[in-house]
Amino acid sequence: MKLIFEKGAPGQHLSLMPPCDVPVVTPKRPRTEPLPLPHVSETELTRHYTALAKRVHGVNDGFYPLGSCTMKYNPKINEDMAALPGFTQVHPLQPEETVQGCMEVYAEAERLLDEITGMDAMTFQPAAGAHGEFTGLLLIKAYHHHRGDTARTKIIVPDSAHGTNPASAVMAGFSVVNIPSAPDGCVDVEALKAAVGPDTAGLMLTNPNTVGIFDKNILEITRIVHEAGGLCYYDGANLNAVMGVVRPGDMGFDVIHLNLHKTFSTPHGGGGPGSGAVGCKEILRPFLPGPVVVKGESGYHFEKPEHSIGRVKDFYGNFTVVVKALTYILTLGKEGIPEAAKNAVLNANYMMKRLKEKYTMAYDEICMHEFVMCLEDLKEETGISAMDIAKGLLDNGIHPPTMYFPLIVHEALMIEPTETESKETLDEACDVFLKLWDLAHTNPQALHDAPVTTPVRRLDEVGAARNPVLRYTTE
Ligand SMILES: *Cc1c(COP(=O)(O)O)cnc(C)c1O
């Protein structure tokens, strides 16, 4: 397929802009050559992007069980609300009294998400989950330093953690202490006890964790960290499994990030925009990034918290993502939020039960919203790897699950169906998975060759990661 730069010809253009009716200002250092922009007509432009859209797989195309990403259906009413002119036709530098409605969106979203998570305050500045982790860790750091305790330089992270957790800890200036998981996939409590000490700034934990298990020792875990003087950070990427049912604040966590683009339904997967809202307990409120929305006697105004860590993003975060999250929460309501979580868990367990007929589960017990299969024995028997099964799924119109993650499971496929899939879709997907297992035994070559129906076959993924070509050169 041709790139947009390779299409069209000089002279073709989009005449959407009216002629300039203000004086033309010549810049101090004018460009010496014209910008190498594509010369295409509106028809060509439309066809180009339609062709691109046909070559990808999205939630609106078919089943998309990408574990740990919560690829749920995103209700269209969210888009309608986010597109209201009162939300889109504002400028972040407008006076506060002219954007009271937008400020109320922040205040309401904060109130409801605080209630759902058991937190006391929230910032919507971070642009995604990893950015939220970084922000939350800076809050922990500011808290310790404010008390004059600068010896707490270590963040404890279990080996099942998402890769962003240790990366964020290092970026925030901490060193990382890795602790192993117990055979049941939960935190090894003895290893945690041995790891905490006067240098512990905090613990970062995902619960339910990345193998889809709710840690049965969660209260003991947060108690151990608190008794050692550390704080507890909750990676809320998996909140879809527990929202409205149990609250991280009640589990003993002091700070949490939410991926509004996962749990609270903003389309994602193409790189954004997202929102990594960070909630915290009262003790961390003074350190939140500013400005925050505060309700006063004459309406809402912006305020910088007393010991704010400063800004982590320009202006106030990705506002329309918050509008979508708020719409989603208000549409589902107090009954709908826990029902969504319970259906997510039910769907995952239904699929796990059906796939167990042939596939080996990494942890063979009731799961939360996702589960991990271990294809090591299939590979030994047939030579078919998790990657081959994933490629076979593509030929059947299914987006592959998360592969080779978490690292503690070999030949891992991590499946998260979400609550928005019907039993019929789940059954069809299970039939495909089971059919591919049979194919691995009867005609493994067919799976080595897959995919055959996609626009491109197997790509050089290592090459793409090691030597990415990110710029188009016109010469
Ligand atoms: C997705 C995810 C993150 C990172 O969130 P982004 O919004 O992609 O930055 C962190 N932890 C877990 C467990 C996740 O699934």
Coordinates of C-alpha atoms and ligand atoms in Angstrom, one line a residue:
M1 CA 0.0 0.0 0.0
K2 CA 1.3 3.5 -0.9
L3 CA 1.9 6.0 1.8
I4 CA -0.1 9.3 1.6
F5 CA 3.2 11.0 0.6
E6 CA 3.5 8.8 -2.4
K7 CA 0.0 9.6 -3.6
G8 CA -1.4 12.5 -5.6
A9 CA 0.4 15.0 -7.8
P10 CA 1.3 18.7 -7.5
G11 CA -1.7 20.8 -8.1
Q12 CA -4.2 18.4 -6.4
H13 CA -5.3 19.8 -3.1
L14 CA -8.1 20.2 -0.6
S15 CA -9.6 23.6 -1.0
L16 CA -11.3 23.7 2.4
M17 CA -9.6 26.9 3.6
P18 CA -11.0 30.3 2.6
P19 CA -8.6 32.8 1.2
C20 CA -6.5 34.5 3.8
D21 CA -8.2 37.8 4.8
V22 CA -5.6 39.1 7.3
P23 CA -2.2 40.7 6.5
V24 CA 0.4 38.0 5.8
V25 CA 3.3 38.3 8.3
T26 CA 6.7 37.2 7.0
P27 CA 8.5 35.2 9.6
K28 CA 12.0 36.3 10.7
R29 CA 13.6 33.2 9.1
P30 CA 11.3 32.2 6.3
R31 CA 11.4 28.6 5.0
T32 CA 13.6 28.3 2.0
E33 CA 11.8 25.3 0.4
P34 CA 8.1 24.5 0.5
L35 CA 7.0 21.9 3.1
P36 CA 6.9 18.4 1.6
L37 CA 3.2 17.9 2.2
P38 CA 1.1 15.4 0.2
H39 CA -0.8 16.8 -2.8
V40 CA -4.0 14.9 -2.7
S41 CA -7.7 15.6 -3.3
E42 CA -10.4 15.0 -0.7
T43 CA -11.5 11.8 -2.4
E44 CA -8.0 10.4 -2.3
L45 CA -7.5 11.4 1.3
T46 CA -10.8 9.7 2.3
R47 CA -9.9 6.6 0.4
H48 CA -6.5 6.4 1.9
Y49 CA -7.7 6.5 5.5
T50 CA -10.7 4.2 4.8
A51 CA -8.2 1.7 3.3
L52 CA -6.0 2.0 6.4
A53 CA -9.0 1.5 8.7
K54 CA -9.9 -1.7 6.8
R55 CA -6.5 -3.1 7.5
V56 CA -6.7 -3.0 11.3
H57 CA -8.7 -5.0 13.8
G58 CA -10.6 -3.0 16.4
V59 CA -13.2 -3.7 19.0
N60 CA -15.8 -2.9 16.4
D61 CA -14.5 -5.6 14.1
G62 CA -14.5 -8.6 16.3
F63 CA -13.5 -10.3 19.5
Y64 CA -10.5 -8.6 21.0
P65 CA -9.4 -10.5 24.2
L66 CA -6.1 -8.7 24.8
G67 CA -5.3 -9.5 28.4
S68 CA -4.6 -6.6 30.9
C69 CA -5.9 -4.1 28.4
T70 CA -9.7 -4.3 28.9
M71 CA -10.7 -3.9 25.3
K72 CA -14.4 -3.5 26.1
Y73 CA -17.0 -2.1 23.8
N74 CA -17.2 1.7 24.2
P75 CA -20.7 3.0 24.2
K76 CA -21.4 5.5 21.5
I77 CA -23.3 7.8 23.9
N78 CA -19.9 8.6 25.5
E79 CA -18.7 10.0 22.2
D80 CA -21.9 12.1 21.8
M81 CA -21.4 13.6 25.2
A82 CA -17.7 14.3 24.6
A83 CA -18.6 16.0 21.4
L84 CA -21.0 18.5 22.9
P85 CA -19.9 22.0 21.8
G86 CA -19.8 23.2 25.4
F87 CA -17.0 20.7 26.0
T88 CA -15.1 21.0 22.6
Q89 CA -15.4 24.7 21.9
V90 CA -13.6 25.9 25.1
H91 CA -10.0 26.9 25.5
P92 CA -7.9 26.0 28.6
L93 CA -6.9 29.6 29.1
Q94 CA -10.5 30.8 29.4
P95 CA -11.5 32.5 32.7
E96 CA -12.7 30.1 35.3
E97 CA -16.2 31.6 35.5
T98 CA -16.8 30.8 31.8
V99 CA -15.9 27.1 32.1
Q100 CA -17.8 26.1 35.2
G101 CA -19.5 23.2 33.5
C102 CA -16.2 21.7 32.5
M103 CA -14.9 22.1 36.1
E104 CA -18.1 20.4 37.4
V105 CA -17.2 17.4 35.1
Y106 CA -13.9 17.1 36.9
A107 CA -15.5 17.6 40.3
E108 CA -18.2 15.0 39.6
A109 CA -15.8 12.5 38.1
E110 CA -13.5 12.9 41.1
R111 CA -16.4 12.4 43.6
L112 CA -17.7 9.3 41.9
L113 CA -14.2 7.7 41.2
D114 CA -13.2 8.5 44.8
E115 CA -16.3 6.6 45.9
I116 CA -15.5 3.6 43.6
T117 CA -11.9 3.4 44.7
G118 CA -12.2 4.4 48.3
M119 CA -9.9 7.4 47.9
D120 CA -10.2 11.0 49.1
A121 CA -8.8 13.1 46.2
M122 CA -7.9 12.7 42.6
T123 CA -6.0 14.3 39.8
F124 CA -6.8 13.9 36.1
Q125 CA -3.6 15.3 34.7
P126 CA -1.7 12.1 33.9
A127 CA -2.2 11.1 30.2
A128 CA -2.1 7.3 30.7
G129 CA -1.6 4.6 33.2
A130 CA 2.2 4.6 33.2
H131 CA 2.2 8.4 33.6
G132 CA -0.1 7.9 36.5
E133 CA 2.3 5.5 38.1
F134 CA 5.1 8.0 37.8
T135 CA 2.8 10.7 39.3
G136 CA 1.7 8.4 42.2
L137 CA 5.3 7.5 43.0
L138 CA 6.3 11.2 43.1
L139 CA 3.5 11.7 45.6
I140 CA 5.0 8.9 47.8
K141 CA 8.4 10.5 47.5
A142 CA 7.1 13.9 48.4
Y143 CA 5.3 12.5 51.4
H144 CA 8.4 10.9 52.8
H145 CA 10.7 13.9 52.0
H146 CA 8.2 16.3 53.6
R147 CA 8.5 14.3 56.9
G148 CA 12.3 14.6 56.5
D149 CA 12.6 10.9 55.8
T150 CA 15.0 10.7 52.8
A151 CA 16.3 7.2 53.5
R152 CA 13.3 5.6 51.8
T153 CA 14.6 5.0 48.4
K154 CA 13.2 1.6 47.4
I155 CA 10.0 0.5 45.8
I156 CA 9.0 -3.2 46.1
V157 CA 7.5 -4.7 42.9
P158 CA 6.4 -8.3 42.5
D159 CA 7.8 -10.3 39.5
S160 CA 4.4 -10.6 38.0
A161 CA 4.1 -6.8 37.6
H162 CA 3.4 -5.0 34.4
G163 CA 6.7 -3.7 32.9
T164 CA 5.7 -0.1 33.4
N165 CA 5.8 -0.5 37.2
P166 CA 9.6 -0.9 37.7
A167 CA 10.2 1.5 34.9
S168 CA 8.1 4.2 36.6
A169 CA 9.8 3.6 39.9
V170 CA 13.2 4.1 38.3
M171 CA 12.0 7.2 36.5
A172 CA 10.7 8.6 39.8
G173 CA 14.2 8.2 41.2
F174 CA 13.7 5.0 43.2
S175 CA 15.5 1.7 43.0
V176 CA 13.4 -1.4 42.5
V177 CA 13.3 -4.5 44.8
N178 CA 11.8 -7.4 43.0
I179 CA 10.0 -10.1 45.0
P180 CA 8.9 -13.5 43.7
S181 CA 5.4 -14.7 43.4
A182 CA 4.3 -17.8 45.3
P183 CA 3.3 -20.9 43.3
D184 CA -0.4 -19.9 43.5
G185 CA 0.4 -16.6 41.6
C186 CA 0.0 -14.4 44.7
V187 CA 2.7 -12.3 46.4
D188 CA 5.1 -14.5 48.4
V189 CA 4.3 -13.0 51.9
E190 CA 7.5 -14.3 53.5
A191 CA 9.6 -12.7 50.7
L192 CA 7.8 -9.4 51.2
K193 CA 8.5 -9.5 55.0
A194 CA 12.1 -10.1 54.2
A195 CA 12.2 -7.2 51.7
V196 CA 10.7 -4.4 53.8
G197 CA 12.7 -2.1 56.0
P198 CA 13.6 1.5 56.8
D199 CA 14.6 2.0 53.2
T200 CA 11.2 1.0 51.9
A201 CA 9.3 3.9 50.3
G202 CA 6.5 1.7 49.2
L203 CA 5.0 -1.3 47.3
M204 CA 3.5 -1.3 43.9
L205 CA 0.8 -3.9 43.4
T206 CA -1.7 -4.9 40.8
N207 CA -4.8 -6.6 42.2
P208 CA -6.3 -8.6 40.7
N209 CA -2.8 -9.2 39.5
T210 CA -1.6 -9.9 35.9
V211 CA -2.4 -13.6 36.1
G212 CA -6.0 -12.8 36.9
I213 CA -5.9 -13.7 40.6
F214 CA -7.2 -11.6 43.5
D215 CA -4.5 -11.8 46.2
K216 CA -6.0 -13.5 49.1
N217 CA -3.4 -12.0 51.5
I218 CA -4.1 -8.4 50.4
L219 CA -4.8 -7.0 53.8
E220 CA -1.8 -8.7 55.3
I221 CA 0.4 -7.3 52.5
T222 CA -0.6 -3.7 52.9
R223 CA -0.3 -4.1 56.7
I224 CA 3.3 -5.4 56.4
V225 CA 4.3 -2.4 54.2
H226 CA 2.6 0.1 56.4
E227 CA 4.2 -1.3 59.6
A228 CA 7.6 -0.9 57.9
G229 CA 6.7 2.8 57.2
G230 CA 6.1 2.5 53.5
L231 CA 3.1 3.4 51.4
C232 CA 1.0 1.2 49.1
Y233 CA 0.5 1.9 45.4
Y234 CA -2.3 0.2 43.6
D235 CA -2.0 -0.3 39.8
G236 CA -5.6 0.0 39.0
A237 CA -5.4 -1.3 35.4
N238 CA -7.4 -4.4 36.4
L239 CA -10.1 -2.5 38.2
N240 CA -12.6 -3.8 35.7
A241 CA -12.8 -7.0 37.7
V242 CA -13.7 -5.4 41.0
M243 CA -15.2 -2.0 40.5
G244 CA -18.2 -1.4 42.7
V245 CA -17.5 -4.7 44.5
V246 CA -14.4 -4.0 46.5
R247 CA -12.4 -0.8 47.0
P248 CA -8.6 -0.5 46.8
G249 CA -8.9 2.1 49.6
D250 CA -10.4 -0.5 51.9
M251 CA -7.7 -3.0 50.9
G252 CA -5.2 -0.6 52.5
F253 CA -3.8 1.3 49.5
D254 CA -2.8 4.9 49.8
V255 CA -2.6 5.8 46.1
I256 CA -3.9 4.4 42.9
H257 CA -4.0 5.1 39.2
L258 CA -7.0 4.3 37.0
N259 CA -6.8 3.7 33.3
L260 CA -10.0 5.6 32.4
H261 CA -9.3 4.4 28.8
K262 CA -9.5 0.8 30.0
T263 CA -12.0 0.3 32.8
F264 CA -14.1 3.4 32.0
S265 CA -14.5 2.9 28.3
T266 CA -12.5 5.2 26.1
P267 CA -11.4 3.6 22.8
H268 CA -7.7 2.9 23.0
G269 CA -5.1 0.7 21.4
G270 CA -3.9 3.2 18.8
G271 CA -1.9 5.2 21.3
G272 CA -4.3 7.5 23.0
P273 CA -5.6 9.8 24.2
G274 CA -5.9 8.2 27.5
S275 CA -6.3 9.3 31.1
G276 CA -4.3 7.8 34.1
A277 CA -6.3 9.5 36.8
V278 CA -4.5 9.2 40.2
G279 CA -6.5 8.9 43.4
C280 CA -5.0 9.2 46.9
K281 CA -5.8 9.2 50.6
E282 CA -6.0 12.4 52.6
I283 CA -2.3 12.2 53.7
L284 CA -1.2 12.6 50.1
R285 CA -3.7 15.3 49.0
P286 CA -1.4 18.2 49.8
F287 CA 1.2 16.9 47.3
L288 CA -1.1 16.4 44.3
P289 CA -0.2 18.0 41.0
G290 CA -1.9 21.4 40.5
P291 CA -4.1 22.9 39.7
V292 CA -7.0 21.0 41.1
V293 CA -10.7 21.9 40.9
V294 CA -12.1 23.1 44.2
K295 CA -15.7 24.1 45.0
G296 CA -16.1 27.5 46.7
E297 CA -19.0 29.7 47.6
S298 CA -19.2 31.3 44.2
G299 CA -18.7 28.2 42.1
Y300 CA -15.6 26.2 41.1
H301 CA -12.1 27.5 41.0
F302 CA -8.6 26.1 40.4
E303 CA -6.2 25.8 43.3
K304 CA -2.6 24.6 43.7
P305 CA -2.3 22.1 46.6
E306 CA -0.2 23.3 49.5
H307 CA 2.9 21.1 48.8
S308 CA 2.1 20.3 45.2
I309 CA 4.7 18.3 43.2
G310 CA 3.9 20.7 40.4
R311 CA 2.4 19.9 37.0
V312 CA 2.9 16.6 35.3
K313 CA 1.1 17.7 32.1
D314 CA 0.1 21.0 30.4
F315 CA -3.3 22.3 31.5
Y316 CA -5.7 19.7 33.0
G317 CA -5.2 16.4 31.3
N318 CA -7.2 14.8 28.5
F319 CA -10.5 16.4 29.3
T320 CA -12.9 14.6 26.9
V321 CA -11.6 11.2 28.2
V322 CA -12.9 12.3 31.6
V323 CA -16.2 13.3 30.0
K324 CA -16.5 9.8 28.5
A325 CA -15.7 8.1 31.9
L326 CA -18.2 10.2 33.7
T327 CA -20.9 9.4 31.1
Y328 CA -20.1 5.7 31.4
I329 CA -20.4 5.8 35.2
L330 CA -23.6 7.8 35.1
T331 CA -25.1 5.5 32.4
L332 CA -24.3 2.3 34.4
G333 CA -25.1 3.8 37.8
K334 CA -24.6 2.2 41.2
E335 CA -26.0 -1.1 40.1
G336 CA -24.5 -1.3 36.6
I337 CA -20.9 -0.7 37.7
P338 CA -20.6 -3.9 39.9
E339 CA -22.7 -5.8 37.4
A340 CA -20.2 -5.0 34.6
A341 CA -17.4 -6.2 36.9
K342 CA -19.2 -9.4 37.8
N343 CA -20.0 -10.2 34.1
A344 CA -16.3 -9.6 33.2
V345 CA -15.4 -12.2 35.8
L346 CA -18.1 -14.6 34.7
N347 CA -17.1 -14.3 31.0
A348 CA -13.5 -15.0 31.8
N349 CA -14.3 -18.1 34.0
Y350 CA -16.7 -19.4 31.3
M351 CA -14.0 -19.2 28.7
M352 CA -11.4 -20.7 31.0
K353 CA -13.7 -23.6 31.8
R354 CA -14.3 -24.4 28.1
L355 CA -10.7 -24.0 27.0
K356 CA -9.5 -26.2 29.9
E357 CA -10.9 -29.1 28.0
K358 CA -7.7 -29.0 25.9
Y359 CA -5.4 -26.2 27.0
T360 CA -3.3 -26.1 30.2
M361 CA -4.0 -23.2 32.6
A362 CA -1.0 -21.5 34.3
Y363 CA -3.1 -21.3 37.5
D364 CA -5.9 -23.7 37.6
E365 CA -8.3 -22.0 39.9
I366 CA -11.3 -19.6 39.7
C367 CA -10.0 -16.5 37.9
M368 CA -11.1 -12.8 38.0
H369 CA -11.5 -10.9 34.7
E370 CA -8.6 -12.7 32.8
F371 CA -6.7 -16.0 32.8
V372 CA -3.4 -17.2 31.6
M373 CA -2.8 -20.3 29.5
C374 CA 0.6 -22.0 29.4
L375 CA 1.3 -23.6 26.0
E376 CA 4.6 -25.1 26.9
D377 CA 3.3 -28.7 26.7
L378 CA 1.6 -28.0 23.4
K379 CA 4.8 -26.7 22.0
E380 CA 6.7 -29.8 23.2
E381 CA 4.2 -32.2 21.7
T382 CA 3.5 -30.4 18.4
G383 CA 6.1 -27.6 17.9
I384 CA 3.2 -25.1 17.9
S385 CA 4.0 -22.1 20.1
A386 CA 1.8 -19.5 21.7
M387 CA 2.8 -17.2 18.7
D388 CA 1.5 -19.8 16.2
I389 CA -1.8 -20.1 17.9
A390 CA -2.1 -16.3 18.0
K391 CA -1.4 -16.1 14.3
G392 CA -4.0 -18.8 13.6
L393 CA -6.6 -16.7 15.5
L394 CA -5.9 -13.8 13.1
D395 CA -7.1 -16.0 10.2
N396 CA -10.3 -16.6 12.2
G397 CA -11.1 -12.9 12.7
I398 CA -10.0 -12.8 16.4
H399 CA -7.4 -10.5 17.8
P400 CA -4.8 -12.5 19.6
P401 CA -4.7 -12.4 23.4
T402 CA -1.7 -10.9 25.1
M403 CA 1.3 -13.1 24.4
Y404 CA 4.4 -14.0 26.4
F405 CA 3.2 -12.0 29.3
P406 CA 3.5 -12.2 32.3
L407 CA 7.1 -13.3 32.0
I408 CA 6.7 -15.7 34.8
V409 CA 4.6 -18.0 32.6
H410 CA 6.3 -19.7 29.6
E411 CA 4.5 -19.7 26.3
A412 CA 1.8 -17.6 27.9
L413 CA -1.5 -16.5 26.3
M414 CA -3.4 -14.1 28.5
I415 CA -7.1 -13.9 27.7
E416 CA -9.4 -11.1 28.9
P417 CA -12.8 -11.3 27.2
T418 CA -14.5 -8.4 29.1
E419 CA -18.2 -8.1 30.0
T420 CA -19.3 -6.7 26.7
E421 CA -19.1 -10.0 24.8
S422 CA -22.1 -12.2 24.5
K423 CA -22.2 -15.9 25.3
E424 CA -22.5 -16.6 21.5
T425 CA -19.3 -14.7 20.8
L426 CA -17.5 -16.4 23.6
D427 CA -18.6 -19.8 22.3
E428 CA -17.5 -19.0 18.8
A429 CA -14.1 -17.9 20.1
C430 CA -13.8 -21.0 22.3
D431 CA -14.6 -23.2 19.2
V432 CA -11.8 -21.4 17.3
F433 CA -9.3 -21.9 20.1
L434 CA -10.2 -25.6 20.4
K435 CA -10.1 -26.1 16.6
L436 CA -6.6 -24.6 16.5
W437 CA -5.5 -27.0 19.2
D438 CA -6.6 -29.9 17.1
L439 CA -4.9 -28.4 14.0
A440 CA -1.7 -28.2 16.0
H441 CA -1.9 -32.0 16.2
T442 CA -3.2 -32.8 12.8
N443 CA -1.6 -30.2 10.5
P444 CA 1.0 -28.1 12.4
Q445 CA 2.4 -26.7 9.1
A446 CA -0.9 -24.9 8.5
L447 CA -0.3 -23.0 11.8
H448 CA 3.3 -22.3 11.1
D449 CA 2.1 -20.7 7.8
A450 CA -0.6 -18.6 9.5
P451 CA -1.8 -15.9 9.0
V452 CA -2.7 -16.2 5.3
T453 CA -5.8 -13.9 5.2
T454 CA -4.3 -10.7 6.6
P455 CA -2.9 -7.8 4.6
V456 CA 0.6 -8.8 5.8
R457 CA 1.9 -12.2 7.0
R458 CA 4.5 -12.6 9.8
L459 CA 6.5 -9.5 10.4
D460 CA 10.0 -9.1 11.5
E461 CA 9.0 -8.0 15.1
V462 CA 12.6 -8.1 16.4
G463 CA 13.8 -5.9 13.6
A464 CA 10.9 -3.5 14.1
A465 CA 11.7 -3.2 17.8
R466 CA 15.5 -3.0 17.4
N467 CA 15.7 -0.8 14.3
P468 CA 12.4 1.1 14.1
V469 CA 12.0 3.3 11.1
L470 CA 9.9 6.1 12.5
R471 CA 10.5 8.9 10.0
Y472 CA 9.5 9.0 6.4
T473 CA 12.2 10.6 4.2
T474 CA 11.1 12.2 1.0
E475 CA 14.3 11.4 -0.9
Ligands
LIG1 C1 -2.1 -1.1 30.7 C2 -1.4 -1.3 32.0 C3 -0.5 -0.3 32.5 C4 -0.1 0.9 31.7 O1 -1.1 1.7 31.4 P1 -1.1 2.7 30.1 O2 -2.3 3.4 30.1 O3 -0.9 1.8 28.9 O4 0.1 3.6 30.2 C5 0.1 -0.6 33.8 N1 -0.2 -1.7 34.5 C6 -1.0 -2.6 34.0 C7 -1.3 -3.9 34.8 C8 -1.7 -2.5 32.8 O5 -2.5 -3.4 32.3

